[in-house]
Coordinates of C-alpha atoms in Angstrom, one line a residue:
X4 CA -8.2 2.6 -14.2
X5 CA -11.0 0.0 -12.6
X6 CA -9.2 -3.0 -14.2
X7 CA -7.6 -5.6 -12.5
X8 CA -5.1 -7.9 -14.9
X9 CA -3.3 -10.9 -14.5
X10 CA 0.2 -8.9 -13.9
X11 CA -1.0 -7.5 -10.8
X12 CA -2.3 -11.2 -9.6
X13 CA 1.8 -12.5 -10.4
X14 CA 3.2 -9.2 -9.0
X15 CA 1.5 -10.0 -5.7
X16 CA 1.7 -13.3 -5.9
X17 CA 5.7 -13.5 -6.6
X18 CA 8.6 -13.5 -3.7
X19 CA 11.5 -10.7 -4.4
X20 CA 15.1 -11.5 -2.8
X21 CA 17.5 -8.5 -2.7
X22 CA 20.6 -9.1 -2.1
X23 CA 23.1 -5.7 -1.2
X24 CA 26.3 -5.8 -3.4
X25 CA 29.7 -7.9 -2.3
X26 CA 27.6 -9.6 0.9
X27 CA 27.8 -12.8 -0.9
X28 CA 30.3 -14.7 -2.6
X29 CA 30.0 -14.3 -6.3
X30 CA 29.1 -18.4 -6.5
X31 CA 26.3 -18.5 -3.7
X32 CA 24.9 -14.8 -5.0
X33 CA 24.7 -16.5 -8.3
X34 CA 22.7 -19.4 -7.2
X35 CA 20.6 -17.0 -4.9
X36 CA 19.4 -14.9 -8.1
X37 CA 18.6 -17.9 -10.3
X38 CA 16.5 -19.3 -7.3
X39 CA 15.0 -15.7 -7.2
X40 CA 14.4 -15.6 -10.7
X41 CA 12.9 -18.9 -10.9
X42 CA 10.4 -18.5 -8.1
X43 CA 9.2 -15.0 -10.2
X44 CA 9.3 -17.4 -13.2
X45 CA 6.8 -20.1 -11.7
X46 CA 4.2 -17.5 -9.6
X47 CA 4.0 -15.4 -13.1
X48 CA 3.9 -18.9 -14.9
X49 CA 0.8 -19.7 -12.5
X50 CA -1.1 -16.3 -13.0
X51 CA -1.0 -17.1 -16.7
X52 CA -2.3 -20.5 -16.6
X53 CA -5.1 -19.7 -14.1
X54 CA -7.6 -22.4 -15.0
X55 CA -12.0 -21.6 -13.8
X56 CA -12.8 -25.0 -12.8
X57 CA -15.6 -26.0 -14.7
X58 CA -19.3 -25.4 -13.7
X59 CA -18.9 -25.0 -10.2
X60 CA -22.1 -23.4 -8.7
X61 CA -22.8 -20.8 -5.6
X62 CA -24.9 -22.3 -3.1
X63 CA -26.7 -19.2 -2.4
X64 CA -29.9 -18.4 -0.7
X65 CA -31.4 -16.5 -3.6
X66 CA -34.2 -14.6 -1.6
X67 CA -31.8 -13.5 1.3
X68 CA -30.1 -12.2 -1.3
X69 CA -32.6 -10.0 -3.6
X70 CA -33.8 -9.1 -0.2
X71 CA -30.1 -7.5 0.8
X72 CA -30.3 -6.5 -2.8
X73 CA -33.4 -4.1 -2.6
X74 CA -32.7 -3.0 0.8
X75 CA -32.1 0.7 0.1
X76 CA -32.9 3.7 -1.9
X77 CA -33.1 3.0 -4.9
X78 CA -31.9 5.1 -8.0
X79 CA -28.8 5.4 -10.8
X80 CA -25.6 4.0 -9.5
X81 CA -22.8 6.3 -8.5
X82 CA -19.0 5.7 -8.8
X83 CA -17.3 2.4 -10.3
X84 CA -20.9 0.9 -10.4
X85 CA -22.2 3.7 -12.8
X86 CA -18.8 3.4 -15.0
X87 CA -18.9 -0.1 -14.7
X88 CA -22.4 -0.3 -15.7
X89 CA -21.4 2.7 -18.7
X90 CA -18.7 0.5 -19.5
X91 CA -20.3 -2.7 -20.2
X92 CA -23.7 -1.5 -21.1
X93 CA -23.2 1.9 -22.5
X94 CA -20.4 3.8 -24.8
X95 CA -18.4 4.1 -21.6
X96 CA -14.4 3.6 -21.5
X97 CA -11.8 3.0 -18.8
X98 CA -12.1 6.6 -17.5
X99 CA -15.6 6.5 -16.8
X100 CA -16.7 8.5 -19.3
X101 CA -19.8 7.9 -21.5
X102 CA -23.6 8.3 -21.4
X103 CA -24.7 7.2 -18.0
X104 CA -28.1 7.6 -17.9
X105 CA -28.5 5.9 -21.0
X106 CA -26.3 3.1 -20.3
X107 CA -28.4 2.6 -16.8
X108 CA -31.3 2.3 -18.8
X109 CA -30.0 -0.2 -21.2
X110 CA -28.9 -2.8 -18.4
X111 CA -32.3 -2.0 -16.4
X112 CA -33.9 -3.2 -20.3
X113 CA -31.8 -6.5 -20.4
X114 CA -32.8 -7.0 -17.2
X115 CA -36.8 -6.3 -18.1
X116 CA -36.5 -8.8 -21.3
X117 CA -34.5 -11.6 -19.4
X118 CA -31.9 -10.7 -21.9
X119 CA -28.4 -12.5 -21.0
X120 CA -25.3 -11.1 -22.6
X121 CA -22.8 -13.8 -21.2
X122 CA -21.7 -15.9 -23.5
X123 CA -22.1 -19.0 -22.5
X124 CA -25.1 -18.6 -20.2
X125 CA -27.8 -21.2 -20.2
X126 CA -31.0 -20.7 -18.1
X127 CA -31.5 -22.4 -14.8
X128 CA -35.4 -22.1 -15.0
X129 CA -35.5 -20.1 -12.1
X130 CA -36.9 -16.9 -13.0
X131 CA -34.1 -14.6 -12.0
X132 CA -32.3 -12.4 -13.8
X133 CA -28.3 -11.5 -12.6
X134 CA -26.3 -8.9 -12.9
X135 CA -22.6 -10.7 -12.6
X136 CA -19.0 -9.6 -12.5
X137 CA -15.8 -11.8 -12.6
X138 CA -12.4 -11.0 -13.8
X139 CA -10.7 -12.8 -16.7
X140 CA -7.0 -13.2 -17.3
X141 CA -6.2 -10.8 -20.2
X142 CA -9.1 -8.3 -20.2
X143 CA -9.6 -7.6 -16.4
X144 CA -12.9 -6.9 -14.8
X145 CA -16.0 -7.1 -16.4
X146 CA -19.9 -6.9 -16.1
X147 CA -22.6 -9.1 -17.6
X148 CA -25.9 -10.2 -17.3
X149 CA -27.0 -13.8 -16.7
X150 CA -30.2 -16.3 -16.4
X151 CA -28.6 -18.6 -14.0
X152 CA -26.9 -18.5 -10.6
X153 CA -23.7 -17.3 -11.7
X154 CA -20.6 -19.9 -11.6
X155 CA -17.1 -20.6 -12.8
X156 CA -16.0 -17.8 -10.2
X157 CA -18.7 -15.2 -10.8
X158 CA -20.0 -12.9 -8.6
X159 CA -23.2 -11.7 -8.3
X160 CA -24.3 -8.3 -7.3
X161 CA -27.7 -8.1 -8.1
X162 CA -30.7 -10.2 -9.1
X163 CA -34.4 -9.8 -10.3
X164 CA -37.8 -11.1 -11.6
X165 CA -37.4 -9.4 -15.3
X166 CA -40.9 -8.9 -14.6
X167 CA -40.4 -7.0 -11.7
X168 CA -37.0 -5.0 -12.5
X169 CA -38.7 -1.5 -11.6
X170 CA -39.2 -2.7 -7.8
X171 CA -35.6 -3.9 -7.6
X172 CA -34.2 -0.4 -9.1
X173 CA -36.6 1.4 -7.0
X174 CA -35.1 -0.1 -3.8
X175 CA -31.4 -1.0 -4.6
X176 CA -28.9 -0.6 -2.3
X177 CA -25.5 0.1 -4.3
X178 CA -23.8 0.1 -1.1
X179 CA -25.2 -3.8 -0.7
X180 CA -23.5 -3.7 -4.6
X181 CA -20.3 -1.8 -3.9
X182 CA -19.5 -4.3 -1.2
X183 CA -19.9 -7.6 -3.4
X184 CA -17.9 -5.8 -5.8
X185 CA -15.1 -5.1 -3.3
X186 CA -15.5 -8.8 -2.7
X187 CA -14.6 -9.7 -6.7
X188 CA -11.6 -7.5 -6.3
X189 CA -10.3 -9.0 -3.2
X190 CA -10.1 -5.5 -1.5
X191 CA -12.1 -2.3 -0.9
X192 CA -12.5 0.1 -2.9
X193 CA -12.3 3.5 -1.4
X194 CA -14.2 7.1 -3.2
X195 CA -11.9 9.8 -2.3
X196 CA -11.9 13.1 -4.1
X197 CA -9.0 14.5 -6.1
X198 CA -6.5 16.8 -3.9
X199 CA -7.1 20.6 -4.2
X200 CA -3.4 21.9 -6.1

């Protein structure tokens, strides 16, 4: 599963105190455990009431960037980009299944029309078209596209001119794309294939 939820933000977030049986006095182990349980309490308490600040902005050299961007390549995603992209764009679920090709070709579309899909997106008159992921408290990790330099803790991955979409899709380098992805998830994501039985 590619999703990242808010329980694994608590879990790794929260301090654990074990304490082995009849090492403590049965008054001081007590107070130990409700300490223990109230520090879980509070860091699972502060992983659901994480809070985006609001409109805060990338400073981001935008042509550095779409030049990392189209520095390879070229061609269809492969891995948690393509299911990603399947996912958000396409019929694809969880397990990566779904039309591919067809999802690819629906993002590299939105992307040709200018076409936004975030919600709240407003256009910073800049030309650019992004390809942005973040992940929300309650559904995980997710994909969108967007007409301004992405905020409120949103990532981009990938930018383009909508009117010059085929360049950046000739060139991309999904390694350039992998890597900012690790960077949403906090940790790299390794491709290893499934042991022989």
């Amino acid at each position: 599963v590619w999703l990242v939820g808010a329980a694994a933000l608590a879990w790794a977030s929260c301090s654990v105190l074990f304490v082995a049986p009849g090492s403590l006095s049965a008054e001081r182990g007590h107070s130990l455990r409700s300490r223990s349980r109230s520090v879980v309490s509070a860091a699972a308490s502060r992983a659901r009431n994480i809070a985006k600040p609001a409109d805060v902005y990338v400073d981001l050299d935008i042509d550095a960037f779409y030049a990392e961007t189209i520095s390879g390549s070229g061609g269809a995603p492969k891995g948690i980009e393509r299911d990603l992209i399947t996912k958000y764009f396409g019929d694809g679920d969880d397990r990566g299944r779904g039309d591919h090709s067809a999802a690819f070709a629906t993002l590299r579309d939105k992307m040709a029309k200018g076409e936004a899909t975030a919600e709240d997106d407003r256009d910073d008159g800049k030309g650019w078209i992004w390809l942005v992921a973040d992940v929300e408290r309650g559904t995980g990790l997710y994909l969108e596209t967007s007409k301004r330099l992405p905020g409120k803790g949103k990532r981009p991955l990938l930018v383009g001119h909508p009117d010059s979409i085929d360049e950046l899709f000739d060139s991309v380098n999904w390694s350039v794309v992998r890597r900012r992805l690790n960077e949403v998830l906090g940790r790299t994501l390794k491709v290893a294939k499934k042991p022989e039985q």
